[in-house]
DNA sequence: TTTGCTGCAAACCTTTTGCACCTAT
DNA sequence: ATAGGTGCAAAAGGTTTGCAGCAAA
C-alpha cells in the first residue's frame, strides 16, 4: 500500500469490499480470495492481502487470529469491541464486556503501557453444534486452551 | 509425538524443559531453539516444536499468539489464567481478571458452546518504555488493534 | 529387542515483496 | 503524464512431516 497520495478507486477494491460485506463473520484472506475467484470477479491474492491490510490499518475492518491465520471482518462501528466467534462457520457476534477498567488499572500497577489487547471467545454456535457429528462448515481447529 | 505408549525420558526433553524454566516470559519456538543451541545443548528445531506442542497439549505450558508466531511459557499452575505481556522483552505477568462469569452468560444467551477464549494484554513494561528510543529488546511488532 | 524420539531436509501454508505493467486521475 | 494499484512469481517466515537412524526401557 502507498504511504501517501490519494487513494484510488479500482474494480478490485470494490469487488473485495462487496464480497467482504456479504460475509457472515470473519474470513481469512485466502478464503476471501477464493470467494472472489469463484464469483468471477477475480482479484490477485497479493492484492487481497494488500487491500485487507490497508483496511485493517485504517480501522475499516478488524482482525482476529484463529488457528494460525488472520481473519478479517467488516467493522460496523469505530469503537473497539470483542467477539464471540464460531470456529465452525465463522459466524461472529459482537459482545461488550462489562467494565474493562480493571485492565488499565492492572497495567498501571505494573508500570505497563498498553498497546493492545485481545479478548475473543471461540466456540460453536448452535447450528454447528448440531452439524458437529457430520462435518464442520469450514474449520474445526480451535486455538489451544 | 506418539499417540500412545509411555513417554520416554531423553536428553533433549530435559534440556528443553530446563531452558524453558529459565525463561522470564513467553518465548517462541524459534527463540527457544536458538537459546538451546547457544547454550550448547543443541536440540533439533523439529524436536523443539514437537516437544512444545506436546507440552501445550498436556497443559504443561500455555501459549499465546503474538505477531504471527506462537509463544510458549511454562505453566505454573493448572488454572486457566491470562497475561500482561511485554512485547519488547517478552516479560509476562499473570493477571486474574475479576469475574469472568459474564463470558459464560453471553455465550449461553447466544446458544454458543465455548471451546476457548483469549484474553491477553500487550504493552511495554517500564524497562522497555525507556529503552524504546534505542531499540526494543527483541520485537517491537504489536498485534493490530 | 522394541518402539518412542530425534535430526535432517523437504514440504506446507500463510503472508510479504520486487518489479513491470496497467489505469484512475 | 503521473503515480497509485495490480498481478505474477519468487521469497520469506513459521510450522509440520516423512523417514531412517538412535537410544531408552
Short mmCIF file of C-alpha atoms (C1' of nucleotides) in Angstrom, two decimals:
data_model
loop_
_atom_site.label_atom_id
_atom_site.label_comp_id
_atom_site.label_asym_id
_atom_site.label_seq_id
_atom_site.Cartn_x
_atom_site.Cartn_y
_atom_site.Cartn_z
CA UNK A 1 0.00 0.00 0.00
CA UNK A 2 1.19 3.51 -0.67
CA UNK A 3 2.24 5.70 2.17
CA UNK A 4 0.96 8.98 0.84
CA UNK A 5 -1.11 10.21 -2.02
CA UNK A 6 -4.81 9.89 -2.67
CA UNK A 7 -6.48 6.50 -2.58
CA UNK A 8 -7.55 5.39 -6.00
CA UNK A 9 -10.83 3.78 -6.88
CA UNK A 10 -10.49 0.42 -8.57
CA UNK A 11 -12.55 -2.50 -9.69
CA UNK A 12 -10.80 -4.95 -7.37
CA UNK A 13 -11.20 -2.72 -4.38
CA UNK A 14 -14.93 -2.59 -4.98
CA UNK A 15 -15.24 -6.30 -5.56
CA UNK A 16 -13.31 -7.07 -2.40
CA UNK A 17 -15.32 -4.71 -0.26
CA UNK A 18 -18.57 -6.00 -1.65
CA UNK A 19 -17.59 -9.60 -1.08
CA UNK A 20 -16.43 -8.76 2.42
CA UNK A 21 -19.72 -7.10 3.24
CA UNK A 22 -21.51 -10.24 2.20
CA UNK A 23 -19.64 -12.33 4.72
CA UNK A 24 -21.39 -13.51 7.83
CA UNK A 25 -18.39 -13.50 10.11
CA UNK A 26 -14.65 -13.47 9.95
CA UNK A 27 -12.97 -14.71 6.79
CA UNK A 28 -9.36 -15.40 6.09
CA UNK A 29 -7.58 -13.65 3.26
CA UNK A 30 -7.29 -16.96 1.45
CA UNK A 31 -10.96 -17.70 1.83
CA UNK A 32 -11.92 -14.26 0.64
CA UNK A 33 -9.68 -14.64 -2.36
CA UNK A 34 -11.31 -17.97 -3.12
CA UNK A 35 -14.77 -16.48 -2.93
CA UNK A 36 -13.78 -13.62 -5.19
CA UNK A 37 -12.37 -16.02 -7.72
CA UNK A 38 -15.45 -18.23 -7.55
CA UNK A 39 -17.74 -15.28 -8.06
CA UNK A 40 -15.93 -14.38 -11.24
CA UNK A 41 -14.55 -11.07 -10.02
CA UNK A 42 -11.03 -12.39 -9.86
CA UNK A 43 -8.58 -10.40 -7.80
CA UNK A 44 -4.94 -11.29 -7.24
CA UNK A 45 -4.11 -12.84 -3.92
CA UNK A 46 -1.44 -10.25 -3.25
CA UNK A 47 -4.00 -7.52 -3.82
CA UNK A 48 -6.38 -9.15 -1.39
CA UNK A 49 -3.68 -9.09 1.25
CA UNK A 50 -2.65 -5.55 0.49
CA UNK A 51 -6.21 -4.34 0.49
CA UNK A 52 -7.07 -6.17 3.68
CA UNK A 53 -4.03 -4.89 5.49
CA UNK A 54 -4.76 -1.41 4.39
CA UNK A 55 -8.34 -1.71 5.59
CA UNK A 56 -7.21 -3.14 8.89
CA UNK A 57 -4.76 -0.32 9.34
CA UNK A 58 -7.38 2.27 8.71
CA UNK A 59 -9.74 0.53 11.07
CA UNK A 60 -12.32 -0.31 8.44
CA UNK A 61 -12.03 -3.99 9.23
CA UNK A 62 -10.99 -5.65 12.39
CA UNK A 63 -8.97 -8.76 12.63
CA UNK A 64 -8.53 -11.74 14.83
CA UNK A 65 -6.12 -14.60 14.77
CA UNK A 66 -7.57 -18.07 14.69
CA UNK A 67 -5.60 -21.20 14.23
CA UNK A 68 -2.58 -19.68 12.59
CA UNK A 69 -4.22 -17.34 10.21
CA UNK A 70 -5.53 -13.86 10.34
CA UNK A 71 -9.23 -13.41 9.90
CA UNK A 72 -10.90 -10.23 8.75
CA UNK A 73 -14.31 -8.77 9.13
CA UNK A 74 -16.02 -5.57 8.16
CA UNK A 75 -16.12 -3.30 11.14
CA UNK A 76 -19.53 -1.80 11.72
CA UNK A 77 -18.61 0.98 14.04
CA UNK A 78 -15.42 2.63 15.14
CA UNK A 79 -15.41 1.52 18.73
CA UNK A 80 -13.15 -1.23 19.87
CA UNK A 81 -15.13 -4.33 20.53
CA UNK A 82 -14.76 -8.01 21.16
CA UNK A 83 -16.24 -11.09 19.65
CA UNK A 84 -17.95 -14.36 20.18
CA UNK A 85 -16.79 -16.39 17.22
CA UNK A 86 -18.00 -19.69 15.89
CA UNK A 87 -14.97 -21.66 14.87
CA UNK A 88 -17.22 -23.89 12.80
CA UNK A 89 -18.67 -21.39 10.37
CA UNK A 90 -17.02 -18.11 11.30
CA UNK A 91 -20.25 -16.52 12.45
CA UNK A 92 -19.47 -13.62 14.71
CA UNK A 93 -21.33 -11.84 17.41
CA UNK A 94 -20.03 -8.64 18.83
CA UNK A 95 -20.03 -8.58 22.54
CA UNK A 96 -19.50 -5.84 25.00
CA UNK A 97 -17.80 -6.98 28.16
CA UNK A 98 -18.91 -5.08 31.18
CA UNK A 99 -16.29 -2.77 32.58
CA UNK A 100 -12.79 -3.15 31.24
CA UNK A 101 -11.43 -0.54 33.57
CA UNK A 102 -9.59 -3.11 35.64
CA UNK A 103 -7.40 -3.69 32.62
CA UNK A 104 -5.97 -0.20 32.75
CA UNK A 105 -5.57 -0.46 36.47
CA UNK A 106 -3.67 -3.72 36.30
CA UNK A 107 -1.39 -2.37 33.60
CA UNK A 108 -0.75 0.81 35.50
CA UNK A 109 0.05 -1.02 38.69
CA UNK A 110 2.73 -2.96 36.83
CA UNK A 111 4.15 0.04 35.07
CA UNK A 112 3.00 -1.17 31.68
CA UNK A 113 1.90 0.98 28.82
CA UNK A 114 -0.86 -0.86 26.98
CA UNK A 115 -0.51 -1.16 23.25
CA UNK A 116 -3.26 -3.58 22.52
CA UNK A 117 -5.27 -6.35 23.95
CA UNK A 118 -7.21 -9.32 22.74
CA UNK A 119 -10.39 -10.75 24.08
CA UNK A 120 -12.14 -13.26 21.92
CA UNK A 121 -14.33 -16.18 22.78
CA UNK A 122 -14.28 -19.15 20.45
CA UNK A 123 -16.87 -21.84 20.38
CA UNK A 124 -19.51 -23.50 18.30
CA UNK A 125 -22.78 -21.81 17.52
CA UNK A 126 -25.92 -23.85 17.99
CA UNK A 127 -26.09 -24.70 14.29
CA UNK A 128 -22.57 -26.04 14.20
CA UNK A 129 -23.04 -27.95 17.43
CA UNK A 130 -25.66 -29.98 15.66
CA UNK A 131 -23.77 -30.40 12.41
CA UNK A 132 -20.81 -31.41 14.50
CA UNK A 133 -21.37 -35.15 14.07
CA UNK A 134 -21.13 -34.83 10.30
CA UNK A 135 -18.58 -32.20 9.31
CA UNK A 136 -18.00 -28.65 10.44
CA UNK A 137 -18.83 -25.97 7.95
CA UNK A 138 -15.28 -24.98 7.36
CA UNK A 139 -12.70 -25.41 10.01
CA UNK A 140 -12.89 -27.32 13.22
CA UNK A 141 -9.47 -26.42 14.51
CA UNK A 142 -9.55 -24.49 17.73
CA UNK A 143 -6.86 -22.46 19.34
CA UNK A 144 -5.27 -24.38 22.11
CA UNK A 145 -6.61 -23.81 25.59
CA UNK B 1 4.59 -37.07 19.22
CA UNK B 2 3.31 -40.56 19.72
CA UNK B 3 -0.32 -41.12 20.37
CA UNK B 4 0.03 -43.88 22.91
CA UNK B 5 2.77 -45.64 24.76
CA UNK B 6 4.89 -44.42 27.60
CA UNK B 7 6.71 -41.15 27.36
CA UNK B 8 10.44 -41.64 27.15
CA UNK B 9 12.98 -39.68 29.05
CA UNK B 10 15.55 -38.00 26.84
CA UNK B 11 18.39 -35.57 27.00
CA UNK B 12 16.70 -33.07 24.68
CA UNK B 13 13.47 -33.16 26.63
CA UNK B 14 15.36 -32.27 29.78
CA UNK B 15 17.39 -29.57 28.14
CA UNK B 16 14.29 -28.02 26.64
CA UNK B 17 12.36 -28.07 29.87
CA UNK B 18 15.27 -26.62 31.76
CA UNK B 19 15.78 -23.86 29.25
CA UNK B 20 12.07 -23.13 29.26
CA UNK B 21 12.01 -22.86 33.02
CA UNK B 22 14.78 -20.30 32.84
CA UNK B 23 12.74 -18.01 30.64
CA UNK B 24 11.27 -14.87 32.06
CA UNK B 25 8.21 -14.74 29.88
CA UNK B 26 6.86 -16.17 26.68
CA UNK B 27 9.33 -17.43 24.13
CA UNK B 28 8.78 -18.52 20.59
CA UNK B 29 9.82 -21.97 19.46
CA UNK B 30 12.46 -20.39 17.27
CA UNK B 31 13.85 -18.34 20.10
CA UNK B 32 13.92 -21.31 22.43
CA UNK B 33 15.75 -23.33 19.82
CA UNK B 34 18.26 -20.53 19.43
CA UNK B 35 18.87 -20.41 23.16
CA UNK B 36 19.29 -24.14 23.35
CA UNK B 37 21.79 -24.05 20.54
CA UNK B 38 23.66 -21.17 22.10
CA UNK B 39 23.84 -22.91 25.44
CA UNK B 40 25.50 -25.87 23.81
CA UNK B 41 22.68 -28.33 24.45
CA UNK B 42 21.72 -28.43 20.83
CA UNK B 43 18.29 -29.81 20.06
CA UNK B 44 16.74 -30.09 16.61
CA UNK B 45 14.21 -27.47 15.70
CA UNK B 46 11.67 -30.10 14.81
CA UNK B 47 12.07 -31.64 18.21
CA UNK B 48 11.55 -28.29 19.86
CA UNK B 49 8.29 -27.91 18.01
CA UNK B 50 7.16 -31.45 18.74
CA UNK B 51 8.06 -31.17 22.38
CA UNK B 52 6.42 -27.79 22.75
CA UNK B 53 3.25 -28.91 21.08
CA UNK B 54 3.11 -31.95 23.23
CA UNK B 55 3.60 -29.87 26.34
CA UNK B 56 0.94 -27.44 25.26
CA UNK B 57 -1.46 -30.25 24.60
CA UNK B 58 -0.90 -31.70 28.02
CA UNK B 59 -1.32 -28.29 29.58
CA UNK B 60 2.21 -28.09 30.92
CA UNK B 61 2.85 -24.90 29.00
CA UNK B 62 0.41 -22.33 27.83
CA UNK B 63 0.61 -20.50 24.60
CA UNK B 64 -0.27 -17.19 23.14
CA UNK B 65 -0.07 -15.83 19.65
CA UNK B 66 1.89 -12.68 19.15
CA UNK B 67 2.68 -11.16 15.84
CA UNK B 68 2.22 -14.25 13.76
CA UNK B 69 4.03 -16.70 15.89
CA UNK B 70 3.13 -18.89 18.76
CA UNK B 71 4.76 -18.19 22.07
CA UNK B 72 5.17 -20.69 24.86
CA UNK B 73 5.62 -20.43 28.56
CA UNK B 74 5.88 -22.82 31.45
CA UNK B 75 2.59 -23.03 33.20
CA UNK B 76 2.92 -22.67 36.93
CA UNK B 77 -0.42 -23.94 37.97
CA UNK B 78 -3.23 -25.76 36.29
CA UNK B 79 -5.75 -22.99 36.36
CA UNK B 80 -6.52 -21.07 33.26
CA UNK B 81 -5.07 -17.62 33.50
CA UNK B 82 -4.38 -14.54 31.45
CA UNK B 83 -1.38 -12.38 30.86
CA UNK B 84 0.06 -8.96 30.71
CA UNK B 85 2.82 -9.32 28.18
CA UNK B 86 5.65 -7.01 27.30
CA UNK B 87 6.07 -7.10 23.56
CA UNK B 88 9.51 -5.63 23.97
CA UNK B 89 11.18 -8.31 26.05
CA UNK B 90 8.51 -10.96 26.49
CA UNK B 91 8.25 -10.44 30.21
CA UNK B 92 4.97 -11.81 31.41
CA UNK B 93 2.79 -11.11 34.36
CA UNK B 94 -0.10 -13.34 35.16
CA UNK B 95 -3.24 -11.47 35.86
CA UNK B 96 -6.52 -12.52 37.22
CA UNK B 97 -9.40 -10.62 35.75
CA UNK B 98 -12.22 -10.13 38.20
CA UNK B 99 -15.28 -12.20 37.44
CA UNK B 100 -15.41 -13.83 34.04
CA UNK B 101 -18.86 -15.18 34.65
CA UNK B 102 -20.39 -12.78 32.17
CA UNK B 103 -18.49 -14.69 29.49
CA UNK B 104 -20.43 -17.85 30.10
CA UNK B 105 -23.64 -15.91 30.29
CA UNK B 106 -23.08 -14.19 26.99
CA UNK B 107 -22.19 -17.44 25.30
CA UNK B 108 -25.21 -19.18 26.73
CA UNK B 109 -27.53 -16.44 25.66
CA UNK B 110 -26.34 -16.86 22.10
CA UNK B 111 -26.51 -20.63 22.15
CA UNK B 112 -22.74 -20.98 21.90
CA UNK B 113 -20.70 -23.72 23.43
CA UNK B 114 -17.39 -22.20 24.48
CA UNK B 115 -14.28 -24.01 23.37
CA UNK B 116 -11.69 -21.50 24.31
CA UNK B 117 -11.09 -17.85 24.81
CA UNK B 118 -8.22 -15.46 24.70
CA UNK B 119 -7.54 -12.51 26.88
CA UNK B 120 -4.11 -11.02 26.70
CA UNK B 121 -2.89 -7.52 27.20
CA UNK B 122 0.13 -6.42 25.23
CA UNK B 123 2.24 -3.44 26.05
CA UNK B 124 5.65 -2.24 27.03
CA UNK B 125 6.98 -2.78 30.51
CA UNK B 126 8.60 0.19 32.19
CA UNK B 127 12.08 -1.01 31.25
CA UNK B 128 11.27 -1.30 27.58
CA UNK B 129 9.45 2.01 27.56
CA UNK B 130 12.74 3.64 28.38
CA UNK B 131 14.84 1.60 26.01
CA UNK B 132 12.26 2.38 23.38
CA UNK B 133 14.19 5.26 21.85
CA UNK B 134 17.13 2.98 21.15
CA UNK B 135 15.96 -0.49 20.20
CA UNK B 136 13.48 -2.86 21.79
CA UNK B 137 14.95 -5.93 23.39
CA UNK B 138 13.58 -8.29 20.83
CA UNK B 139 10.46 -7.48 18.94
CA UNK B 140 8.56 -4.29 18.70
CA UNK B 141 5.81 -5.50 16.45
CA UNK B 142 2.41 -5.34 18.03
CA UNK B 143 -0.74 -7.08 17.01
CA UNK B 144 -3.01 -4.74 15.22
CA UNK B 145 -5.72 -3.02 17.28
"C1'" DT C 1 14.54 -56.22 21.05
"C1'" DT C 2 11.01 -52.98 20.74
"C1'" DT C 3 9.33 -48.66 19.64
"C1'" DG C 4 9.36 -43.91 21.02
"C1'" DC C 5 12.30 -39.86 19.97
"C1'" DT C 6 15.42 -37.27 17.21
"C1'" DG C 7 17.52 -34.91 13.26
"C1'" DC C 8 17.54 -33.53 8.76
"C1'" DA C 9 15.57 -31.89 4.88
"C1'" DA C 10 11.70 -31.35 2.25
"C1'" DA C 11 7.07 -29.91 2.28
"C1'" DC C 12 3.40 -26.76 3.65
"C1'" DC C 13 0.91 -22.53 4.40
"C1'" DT C 14 0.17 -18.04 5.02
"C1'" DT C 15 1.81 -13.59 4.13
"C1'" DT C 16 5.05 -10.26 2.02
"C1'" DT C 17 7.72 -8.22 -1.68
"C1'" DG C 18 10.13 -6.90 -6.18
"C1'" DC C 19 9.06 -5.45 -10.46
"C1'" DA C 20 6.97 -4.44 -14.75
"C1'" DC C 21 2.60 -3.20 -16.46
"C1'" DC C 22 -1.91 -1.03 -16.15
"C1'" DT C 23 -5.06 2.58 -15.30
"C1'" DA C 24 -7.58 6.10 -12.46
"C1'" DT C 25 -6.98 10.88 -12.05
"C1'" DA D 1 1.67 12.34 -17.96
"C1'" DT D 2 1.91 10.88 -13.15
"C1'" DA D 3 1.95 7.78 -9.61
"C1'" DG D 4 -1.04 4.54 -7.10
"C1'" DG D 5 -2.79 -0.32 -7.84
"C1'" DT D 6 -2.43 -4.80 -9.66
"C1'" DG D 7 -0.71 -9.43 -10.93
"C1'" DC D 8 2.64 -12.74 -11.02
"C1'" DA D 9 6.06 -15.26 -9.28
"C1'" DA D 10 9.58 -15.52 -6.03
"C1'" DA D 11 10.83 -15.07 -1.31
"C1'" DA D 12 10.21 -15.17 3.43
"C1'" DG D 13 8.75 -16.82 7.79
"C1'" DG D 14 6.94 -20.14 10.86
"C1'" DT D 15 5.48 -24.86 11.49
"C1'" DT D 16 4.78 -29.70 10.14
"C1'" DT D 17 6.05 -34.17 8.35
"C1'" DG D 18 8.40 -38.39 6.14
"C1'" DC D 19 11.86 -41.29 7.03
"C1'" DA D 20 15.94 -43.56 8.51
"C1'" DG D 21 18.81 -43.97 12.42
"C1'" DC D 22 19.39 -43.67 17.53
"C1'" DA D 23 18.60 -44.96 22.11
"C1'" DA D 24 15.56 -45.55 26.28
"C1'" DA D 25 13.13 -49.30 28.54
#
